[in-house]
Amino acid sequence: MKDIYESLFRRVLFPVYESGLRRRKTLAHLHDYERSQWLAPEQIQQLQWEKLQRLIRHCWDHVPYYRQRWQPLGIAGPEDIRGPEDFARLPTIDKPEIRAHFDQLIAENHRDGLLYKTTGGSTGEPLRFGYTRESYERRLAIMWRGYGWGGARLGQRTLYLWGTPVGAQKHKDRLYHALFNRHMLNAFEMSEERMSEYADTIDRYRPETIVSYVAPIMKMAEWLIANGRRIHRPMRILSAAEALHDGQRKLISEAFGCPVHNTYGCREFMLIAAECEEHKGLHVNADHLCVELGASVGDANTPREIIVTDLHNYGMPLLRYVNGDLATPGSGVCACGRGLPLLTRVDGRKLDALRTPDGRYVPGEYIVYAFLHATGIKRYQVVQKRLDAFEISLVRDTDFDPSVVDLVRRELAKVVGDSVQLDFRYADDIPLTATGKLRVTISELS
């Protein structure tokens, strides 16, 4: 029966919903990306450069920020950027730069109809950014392609151990997830006392695929092993939101009895890279994005800064955007036959899980969600030194409104209740780690 629904969804329901009702071109883009992934590496490089050339020309003609930034460098026109080597020498852009020049980064011919989204900032620096409808449709296509590398298909029975939107889930959201044949488990409400309840839900739903943040699926795996609990065995688990280490992969696989596939993305671009069935690293979506790794400060295995360009977001192009994460480059061609380049691993994203006196775990991702609509804040960080207290540091921006503190307090209280003291404090700055990143959550508990 499950195969019948999956086939019906993929061939009938999803095309009707996506192409008919939503009038989106996601399926057409997916078809193109399914084909281009099998090109030879040099063909993918050429395809990427052709897309980059068009984007560079567009930025010169329609995005004031780039003209003003490039002209002092001796660039008189897009023809002066002759190849990928020239492109790699252009200045990078980061979150403070985007905030300072937000209006100038919007393309003059895409100002009407631009969509906007805010990232809560896993690096502790919230950011609002714009994107076009086409770029969003392409991102959906890339997501489905990347999940498919691990065997997760459209319409497949899937359970998400994920962050639900802040606030009550709407009835239409439940219908939407039911249509897609998936069940949502709120990772932000997980606690030691509720682990059996979560395990029972998995047993009842019997998913073929589980998609989860690393921290909560790791906590559940530890609980299952410690309690000798055996639950329904899915065919695969897809991990996201944090770096997946070898020891974590082994433990999760042991607890659930299935392989674990790593994925990597960020809110600004959605899926950037994912593992295929070979588990030899993460394939970079180089036919959709230009992903560069910064200069190495050590040997070839030293993590490097990730620099991303969306090749299709013509509304608010972010050329050579430094997203704050680190990765280790891969080498060679994967045995799967795809020509897409590889990352050995993603190293730089770590969000400590916090805890409450009544035994609940608060994934670091929830802190990001709680700050999602908190405007007027340059940076933030939550440190837990005692079980009953969070120290929350805020670096205020020029448009800071004190009411935002109440907003964040209310969102955090939805998870921690009255059991944790929320100690807000203002800071002039928050120190970075030795690798130049800001840790959003730090747990100093044993």
Short mmCIF file of N, CA and C in Angstrom, two decimals, residues 110-262:
data_model
loop_
_atom_site.label_atom_id
_atom_site.label_comp_id
_atom_site.label_asym_id
_atom_site.label_seq_id
_atom_site.Cartn_x
_atom_site.Cartn_y
_atom_site.Cartn_z
N HIS A 110 14.37 43.53 -10.13
CA HIS A 110 13.68 42.48 -9.39
C HIS A 110 13.11 42.98 -8.06
N ARG A 111 13.09 44.29 -7.89
CA ARG A 111 12.66 44.83 -6.61
C ARG A 111 11.20 44.49 -6.32
N ASP A 112 10.36 44.50 -7.35
CA ASP A 112 8.96 44.11 -7.18
C ASP A 112 8.85 42.59 -7.23
N GLY A 113 8.14 42.04 -6.28
CA GLY A 113 7.90 40.59 -6.29
C GLY A 113 8.97 39.78 -5.60
N LEU A 114 9.97 40.42 -5.01
CA LEU A 114 11.02 39.68 -4.31
C LEU A 114 10.47 39.06 -3.03
N LEU A 115 10.90 37.86 -2.72
CA LEU A 115 10.51 37.18 -1.49
C LEU A 115 11.60 37.40 -0.44
N TYR A 116 11.22 37.36 0.83
CA TYR A 116 12.20 37.60 1.89
C TYR A 116 12.11 36.53 2.96
N LYS A 117 13.24 36.28 3.57
CA LYS A 117 13.32 35.29 4.64
C LYS A 117 14.36 35.78 5.65
N THR A 118 14.21 35.32 6.88
CA THR A 118 15.18 35.68 7.92
C THR A 118 15.83 34.41 8.45
N THR A 119 17.13 34.47 8.60
CA THR A 119 17.82 33.36 9.24
C THR A 119 18.04 33.71 10.69
N GLY A 120 17.71 32.76 11.58
CA GLY A 120 17.96 32.98 13.00
C GLY A 120 19.44 33.05 13.28
N GLY A 121 20.25 32.45 12.42
CA GLY A 121 21.69 32.60 12.52
C GLY A 121 22.34 31.57 13.41
N SER A 122 22.78 30.42 12.84
CA SER A 122 23.51 29.44 13.64
C SER A 122 24.85 29.99 14.07
N THR A 123 25.28 31.11 13.47
CA THR A 123 26.50 31.78 13.91
C THR A 123 26.17 32.95 14.82
N GLY A 124 24.92 33.07 15.24
CA GLY A 124 24.55 34.08 16.20
C GLY A 124 24.32 35.47 15.63
N GLU A 125 24.25 35.59 14.31
CA GLU A 125 24.04 36.89 13.69
C GLU A 125 22.82 36.81 12.76
N PRO A 126 21.63 37.20 13.22
CA PRO A 126 20.43 37.12 12.39
C PRO A 126 20.60 37.91 11.10
N LEU A 127 19.95 37.45 10.04
CA LEU A 127 20.09 38.11 8.74
C LEU A 127 18.79 38.00 7.96
N ARG A 128 18.37 39.10 7.38
CA ARG A 128 17.24 39.10 6.45
C ARG A 128 17.81 39.16 5.04
N PHE A 129 17.25 38.36 4.13
CA PHE A 129 17.75 38.33 2.76
C PHE A 129 16.60 38.11 1.79
N GLY A 130 16.80 38.50 0.54
CA GLY A 130 15.78 38.37 -0.49
C GLY A 130 16.14 37.30 -1.50
N TYR A 131 15.12 36.75 -2.14
CA TYR A 131 15.35 35.73 -3.16
C TYR A 131 14.17 35.72 -4.13
N THR A 132 14.39 35.21 -5.32
CA THR A 132 13.35 35.18 -6.33
C THR A 132 12.54 33.88 -6.24
N ARG A 133 11.40 33.91 -6.85
CA ARG A 133 10.55 32.72 -6.91
C ARG A 133 11.27 31.57 -7.61
N GLU A 134 11.96 31.89 -8.73
CA GLU A 134 12.66 30.84 -9.47
C GLU A 134 13.75 30.20 -8.61
N SER A 135 14.50 31.03 -7.87
CA SER A 135 15.58 30.47 -7.06
C SER A 135 15.02 29.55 -5.98
N TYR A 136 13.84 29.89 -5.45
CA TYR A 136 13.22 29.03 -4.44
C TYR A 136 12.77 27.71 -5.06
N GLU A 137 12.19 27.76 -6.24
CA GLU A 137 11.78 26.54 -6.92
C GLU A 137 12.98 25.63 -7.19
N ARG A 138 14.08 26.24 -7.59
CA ARG A 138 15.29 25.46 -7.84
C ARG A 138 15.84 24.86 -6.55
N ARG A 139 15.75 25.60 -5.45
CA ARG A 139 16.22 25.07 -4.18
C ARG A 139 15.40 23.87 -3.74
N LEU A 140 14.09 23.91 -3.97
CA LEU A 140 13.26 22.75 -3.67
C LEU A 140 13.70 21.54 -4.49
N ALA A 141 13.97 21.78 -5.78
CA ALA A 141 14.40 20.69 -6.66
C ALA A 141 15.71 20.09 -6.18
N ILE A 142 16.64 20.95 -5.80
CA ILE A 142 17.94 20.48 -5.31
C ILE A 142 17.79 19.69 -4.02
N MET A 143 16.89 20.13 -3.15
CA MET A 143 16.65 19.40 -1.91
C MET A 143 16.15 17.99 -2.19
N TRP A 144 15.17 17.87 -3.08
CA TRP A 144 14.63 16.55 -3.38
C TRP A 144 15.68 15.67 -4.06
N ARG A 145 16.51 16.28 -4.91
CA ARG A 145 17.56 15.48 -5.54
C ARG A 145 18.55 14.98 -4.49
N GLY A 146 18.98 15.87 -3.59
CA GLY A 146 19.96 15.49 -2.57
C GLY A 146 19.43 14.44 -1.61
N TYR A 147 18.17 14.57 -1.20
CA TYR A 147 17.59 13.56 -0.33
C TYR A 147 17.49 12.22 -1.07
N GLY A 148 17.25 12.30 -2.36
CA GLY A 148 17.16 11.08 -3.17
C GLY A 148 18.46 10.30 -3.24
N TRP A 149 19.59 10.98 -3.10
CA TRP A 149 20.88 10.29 -3.11
C TRP A 149 20.97 9.28 -1.97
N GLY A 150 20.31 9.58 -0.88
CA GLY A 150 20.30 8.65 0.25
C GLY A 150 19.15 7.67 0.20
N GLY A 151 18.35 7.74 -0.86
CA GLY A 151 17.23 6.82 -1.02
C GLY A 151 15.89 7.37 -0.58
N ALA A 152 15.86 8.61 -0.10
CA ALA A 152 14.60 9.23 0.34
C ALA A 152 13.90 9.84 -0.86
N ARG A 153 12.73 9.32 -1.20
CA ARG A 153 12.03 9.74 -2.40
C ARG A 153 10.78 10.55 -2.07
N LEU A 154 10.32 11.29 -3.04
CA LEU A 154 9.07 12.04 -2.91
C LEU A 154 7.92 11.09 -2.56
N GLY A 155 7.14 11.44 -1.56
CA GLY A 155 5.98 10.64 -1.20
C GLY A 155 6.28 9.47 -0.31
N GLN A 156 7.55 9.25 -0.01
CA GLN A 156 7.93 8.14 0.86
C GLN A 156 7.51 8.44 2.30
N ARG A 157 7.13 7.42 3.02
CA ARG A 157 6.70 7.59 4.41
C ARG A 157 7.89 8.05 5.26
N THR A 158 7.82 9.31 5.71
CA THR A 158 8.98 9.94 6.35
C THR A 158 8.57 10.60 7.66
N LEU A 159 9.40 10.41 8.67
CA LEU A 159 9.20 11.08 9.95
C LEU A 159 10.32 12.11 10.13
N TYR A 160 9.91 13.35 10.47
CA TYR A 160 10.86 14.43 10.72
C TYR A 160 10.96 14.68 12.22
N LEU A 161 12.16 14.49 12.78
CA LEU A 161 12.46 14.92 14.14
C LEU A 161 13.10 16.29 13.98
N TRP A 162 12.28 17.30 13.99
CA TRP A 162 12.65 18.60 13.41
C TRP A 162 12.12 19.73 14.29
N GLY A 163 12.45 20.94 13.92
CA GLY A 163 11.91 22.10 14.60
C GLY A 163 10.63 22.55 13.93
N THR A 164 9.54 22.53 14.67
CA THR A 164 8.30 23.05 14.10
C THR A 164 8.30 24.56 14.23
N PRO A 165 7.58 25.28 13.37
CA PRO A 165 7.57 26.74 13.47
C PRO A 165 7.16 27.21 14.85
N VAL A 166 7.77 28.31 15.30
CA VAL A 166 7.44 28.87 16.60
C VAL A 166 5.95 29.23 16.62
N GLY A 167 5.26 28.80 17.65
CA GLY A 167 3.82 29.02 17.73
C GLY A 167 3.07 27.74 17.42
N ALA A 168 1.79 27.77 17.53
CA ALA A 168 0.96 26.57 17.33
C ALA A 168 0.96 26.15 15.87
N GLN A 169 0.97 24.83 15.66
CA GLN A 169 0.91 24.31 14.30
C GLN A 169 -0.51 24.46 13.76
N LYS A 170 -0.62 24.98 12.57
CA LYS A 170 -1.92 25.22 11.98
C LYS A 170 -2.49 23.94 11.37
N HIS A 171 -3.81 23.92 11.28
CA HIS A 171 -4.48 22.76 10.72
C HIS A 171 -4.03 22.49 9.29
N LYS A 172 -3.83 23.55 8.51
CA LYS A 172 -3.41 23.36 7.12
C LYS A 172 -2.01 22.76 7.04
N ASP A 173 -1.15 23.04 8.06
CA ASP A 173 0.18 22.43 8.08
C ASP A 173 0.07 20.92 8.25
N ARG A 174 -0.84 20.48 9.12
CA ARG A 174 -1.01 19.05 9.33
C ARG A 174 -1.51 18.37 8.05
N LEU A 175 -2.43 19.03 7.34
CA LEU A 175 -2.92 18.48 6.07
C LEU A 175 -1.80 18.42 5.03
N TYR A 176 -0.99 19.49 5.01
CA TYR A 176 0.13 19.57 4.07
C TYR A 176 1.11 18.41 4.30
N HIS A 177 1.47 18.17 5.57
CA HIS A 177 2.41 17.09 5.87
C HIS A 177 1.78 15.72 5.58
N ALA A 178 0.50 15.59 5.85
CA ALA A 178 -0.18 14.32 5.56
C ALA A 178 -0.16 14.03 4.06
N LEU A 179 -0.36 15.07 3.25
CA LEU A 179 -0.32 14.90 1.80
C LEU A 179 1.05 14.39 1.36
N PHE A 180 2.10 14.94 1.97
CA PHE A 180 3.46 14.54 1.61
C PHE A 180 3.87 13.22 2.27
N ASN A 181 2.94 12.60 3.01
CA ASN A 181 3.17 11.31 3.64
C ASN A 181 4.28 11.41 4.70
N ARG A 182 4.23 12.47 5.50
CA ARG A 182 5.25 12.64 6.53
C ARG A 182 4.61 13.05 7.84
N HIS A 183 5.31 12.73 8.92
CA HIS A 183 4.86 13.05 10.27
C HIS A 183 5.93 13.89 10.95
N MET A 184 5.51 14.96 11.62
CA MET A 184 6.43 15.88 12.26
C MET A 184 6.47 15.63 13.77
N LEU A 185 7.65 15.36 14.30
CA LEU A 185 7.87 15.26 15.74
C LEU A 185 8.70 16.46 16.16
N ASN A 186 8.23 17.20 17.14
CA ASN A 186 8.90 18.43 17.55
C ASN A 186 10.15 18.11 18.37
N ALA A 187 11.32 18.34 17.77
CA ALA A 187 12.58 18.07 18.47
C ALA A 187 12.78 18.97 19.67
N PHE A 188 12.11 20.11 19.67
CA PHE A 188 12.30 21.09 20.74
C PHE A 188 11.56 20.72 22.02
N GLU A 189 10.69 19.72 21.95
CA GLU A 189 9.93 19.31 23.14
C GLU A 189 10.44 17.98 23.69
N MET A 190 11.53 17.48 23.14
CA MET A 190 12.06 16.20 23.59
C MET A 190 12.68 16.33 24.98
N SER A 191 12.44 15.34 25.83
CA SER A 191 13.03 15.29 27.16
C SER A 191 13.27 13.83 27.53
N GLU A 192 14.02 13.61 28.59
CA GLU A 192 14.31 12.25 29.04
C GLU A 192 13.01 11.51 29.37
N GLU A 193 12.09 12.21 30.01
CA GLU A 193 10.83 11.58 30.41
C GLU A 193 9.94 11.23 29.22
N ARG A 194 10.10 11.96 28.10
CA ARG A 194 9.23 11.75 26.93
C ARG A 194 9.87 10.86 25.87
N MET A 195 11.07 10.33 26.12
CA MET A 195 11.75 9.53 25.11
C MET A 195 10.92 8.32 24.69
N SER A 196 10.29 7.66 25.66
CA SER A 196 9.48 6.49 25.30
C SER A 196 8.29 6.89 24.44
N GLU A 197 7.74 8.07 24.71
CA GLU A 197 6.63 8.58 23.90
C GLU A 197 7.07 8.81 22.45
N TYR A 198 8.26 9.38 22.27
CA TYR A 198 8.80 9.60 20.92
C TYR A 198 9.08 8.26 20.23
N ALA A 199 9.63 7.30 20.99
CA ALA A 199 9.91 5.98 20.43
C ALA A 199 8.61 5.28 20.03
N ASP A 200 7.58 5.42 20.86
CA ASP A 200 6.28 4.82 20.54
C ASP A 200 5.70 5.42 19.25
N THR A 201 5.88 6.72 19.07
CA THR A 201 5.38 7.37 17.85
C THR A 201 6.06 6.81 16.62
N ILE A 202 7.36 6.61 16.70
CA ILE A 202 8.10 6.02 15.57
C ILE A 202 7.60 4.61 15.30
N ASP A 203 7.35 3.85 16.38
CA ASP A 203 6.84 2.49 16.21
C ASP A 203 5.48 2.49 15.52
N ARG A 204 4.62 3.42 15.91
CA ARG A 204 3.28 3.47 15.31
C ARG A 204 3.33 3.94 13.86
N TYR A 205 4.15 4.96 13.60
CA TYR A 205 4.15 5.55 12.25
C TYR A 205 4.92 4.68 11.26
N ARG A 206 5.94 3.97 11.72
CA ARG A 206 6.73 3.04 10.89
C ARG A 206 7.29 3.74 9.63
N PRO A 207 8.10 4.77 9.81
CA PRO A 207 8.62 5.49 8.64
C PRO A 207 9.69 4.69 7.91
N GLU A 208 9.76 4.90 6.61
CA GLU A 208 10.88 4.35 5.84
C GLU A 208 12.13 5.22 6.01
N THR A 209 11.91 6.53 6.19
CA THR A 209 13.01 7.48 6.35
C THR A 209 12.76 8.35 7.57
N ILE A 210 13.83 8.64 8.32
CA ILE A 210 13.78 9.64 9.39
C ILE A 210 14.74 10.76 9.01
N VAL A 211 14.24 12.00 9.06
CA VAL A 211 15.08 13.17 8.83
C VAL A 211 15.16 13.91 10.16
N SER A 212 16.38 14.22 10.61
CA SER A 212 16.50 14.79 11.96
C SER A 212 17.73 15.68 12.09
N TYR A 213 17.63 16.65 13.01
CA TYR A 213 18.83 17.33 13.49
C TYR A 213 19.72 16.27 14.14
N VAL A 214 21.02 16.53 14.16
CA VAL A 214 21.96 15.57 14.74
C VAL A 214 21.72 15.41 16.24
N ALA A 215 21.59 16.52 16.98
CA ALA A 215 21.52 16.44 18.44
C ALA A 215 20.36 15.59 18.95
N PRO A 216 19.11 15.81 18.51
CA PRO A 216 18.01 15.01 19.06
C PRO A 216 18.05 13.54 18.64
N ILE A 217 18.46 13.24 17.40
CA ILE A 217 18.52 11.83 16.99
C ILE A 217 19.64 11.12 17.75
N MET A 218 20.68 11.87 18.09
CA MET A 218 21.77 11.31 18.90
C MET A 218 21.28 11.03 20.32
N LYS A 219 20.52 11.95 20.90
CA LYS A 219 19.98 11.75 22.24
C LYS A 219 19.06 10.53 22.27
N MET A 220 18.23 10.40 21.24
CA MET A 220 17.32 9.25 21.20
C MET A 220 18.10 7.95 21.04
N ALA A 221 19.15 7.98 20.21
CA ALA A 221 19.97 6.78 20.02
C ALA A 221 20.61 6.34 21.33
N GLU A 222 21.13 7.31 22.09
CA GLU A 222 21.74 6.99 23.38
C GLU A 222 20.70 6.40 24.33
N TRP A 223 19.49 6.97 24.32
CA TRP A 223 18.42 6.46 25.20
C TRP A 223 18.01 5.05 24.80
N LEU A 224 17.88 4.79 23.52
CA LEU A 224 17.49 3.47 23.04
C LEU A 224 18.50 2.42 23.47
N ILE A 225 19.77 2.72 23.32
CA ILE A 225 20.82 1.76 23.69
C ILE A 225 20.87 1.56 25.19
N ALA A 226 20.79 2.66 25.94
CA ALA A 226 20.86 2.58 27.40
C ALA A 226 19.70 1.78 27.99
N ASN A 227 18.53 1.85 27.34
CA ASN A 227 17.34 1.18 27.85
C ASN A 227 17.04 -0.15 27.15
N GLY A 228 17.92 -0.54 26.24
CA GLY A 228 17.71 -1.80 25.53
C GLY A 228 16.44 -1.83 24.71
N ARG A 229 16.00 -0.66 24.25
CA ARG A 229 14.74 -0.55 23.52
C ARG A 229 14.98 -0.74 22.02
N ARG A 230 14.24 -1.64 21.43
CA ARG A 230 14.28 -1.83 19.98
C ARG A 230 13.00 -1.28 19.38
N ILE A 231 13.12 -0.42 18.38
CA ILE A 231 11.93 0.16 17.75
C ILE A 231 11.93 -0.15 16.27
N HIS A 232 10.87 0.28 15.60
CA HIS A 232 10.77 0.09 14.15
C HIS A 232 12.06 0.52 13.47
N ARG A 233 12.51 -0.29 12.58
CA ARG A 233 13.77 -0.02 11.86
C ARG A 233 13.49 0.68 10.54
N PRO A 234 13.84 1.95 10.42
CA PRO A 234 13.67 2.64 9.13
C PRO A 234 14.73 2.16 8.14
N MET A 235 14.58 2.52 6.91
CA MET A 235 15.55 2.12 5.89
C MET A 235 16.77 3.03 5.89
N ARG A 236 16.57 4.25 6.42
CA ARG A 236 17.68 5.22 6.42
C ARG A 236 17.35 6.37 7.36
N ILE A 237 18.40 7.06 7.78
CA ILE A 237 18.25 8.31 8.53
C ILE A 237 19.07 9.38 7.81
N LEU A 238 18.47 10.55 7.61
CA LEU A 238 19.16 11.70 7.05
C LEU A 238 19.39 12.70 8.17
N SER A 239 20.64 13.07 8.41
CA SER A 239 20.95 14.02 9.47
C SER A 239 21.19 15.40 8.87
N ALA A 240 20.93 16.43 9.68
CA ALA A 240 21.05 17.79 9.18
C ALA A 240 21.33 18.74 10.34
N ALA A 241 21.66 19.99 9.99
CA ALA A 241 21.77 21.14 10.89
C ALA A 241 23.07 21.21 11.68
N GLU A 242 23.75 20.10 11.88
CA GLU A 242 25.02 20.11 12.59
C GLU A 242 25.99 19.16 11.90
N ALA A 243 27.28 19.33 12.21
CA ALA A 243 28.27 18.38 11.71
C ALA A 243 27.99 17.00 12.30
N LEU A 244 28.06 15.98 11.46
CA LEU A 244 27.87 14.60 11.90
C LEU A 244 29.24 13.94 12.00
N HIS A 245 29.63 13.53 13.20
CA HIS A 245 30.94 12.92 13.40
C HIS A 245 30.83 11.41 13.30
N ASP A 246 31.96 10.76 13.03
CA ASP A 246 31.96 9.31 12.79
C ASP A 246 31.40 8.54 13.98
N GLY A 247 31.76 8.94 15.20
CA GLY A 247 31.25 8.25 16.38
C GLY A 247 29.74 8.38 16.51
N GLN A 248 29.22 9.54 16.17
CA GLN A 248 27.77 9.76 16.22
C GLN A 248 27.07 8.90 15.17
N ARG A 249 27.62 8.87 13.97
CA ARG A 249 27.03 8.07 12.89
C ARG A 249 26.95 6.60 13.31
N LYS A 250 28.03 6.10 13.89
CA LYS A 250 28.08 4.69 14.29
C LYS A 250 27.04 4.39 15.36
N LEU A 251 26.90 5.28 16.36
CA LEU A 251 25.97 5.03 17.44
C LEU A 251 24.52 5.11 16.95
N ILE A 252 24.21 6.10 16.12
CA ILE A 252 22.84 6.24 15.60
C ILE A 252 22.47 5.04 14.75
N SER A 253 23.42 4.61 13.92
CA SER A 253 23.18 3.44 13.06
C SER A 253 22.95 2.19 13.89
N GLU A 254 23.71 2.03 14.97
CA GLU A 254 23.55 0.87 15.85
C GLU A 254 22.18 0.88 16.53
N ALA A 255 21.76 2.07 16.99
CA ALA A 255 20.49 2.16 17.73
C ALA A 255 19.28 1.91 16.83
N PHE A 256 19.33 2.42 15.59
CA PHE A 256 18.17 2.33 14.71
C PHE A 256 18.29 1.21 13.67
N GLY A 257 19.48 0.62 13.56
CA GLY A 257 19.64 -0.51 12.66
C GLY A 257 19.58 -0.15 11.19
N CYS A 258 20.07 1.03 10.83
CA CYS A 258 20.02 1.46 9.43
C CYS A 258 21.17 2.43 9.15
N PRO A 259 21.50 2.65 7.88
CA PRO A 259 22.55 3.61 7.55
C PRO A 259 22.12 5.05 7.81
N VAL A 260 23.11 5.91 8.07
CA VAL A 260 22.87 7.33 8.32
C VAL A 260 23.55 8.13 7.22
N HIS A 261 22.79 9.03 6.59
CA HIS A 261 23.31 9.87 5.51
C HIS A 261 23.40 11.31 5.99
N ASN A 262 24.53 11.93 5.74
CA ASN A 262 24.76 13.30 6.18
C ASN A 262 24.33 14.29 5.10
#
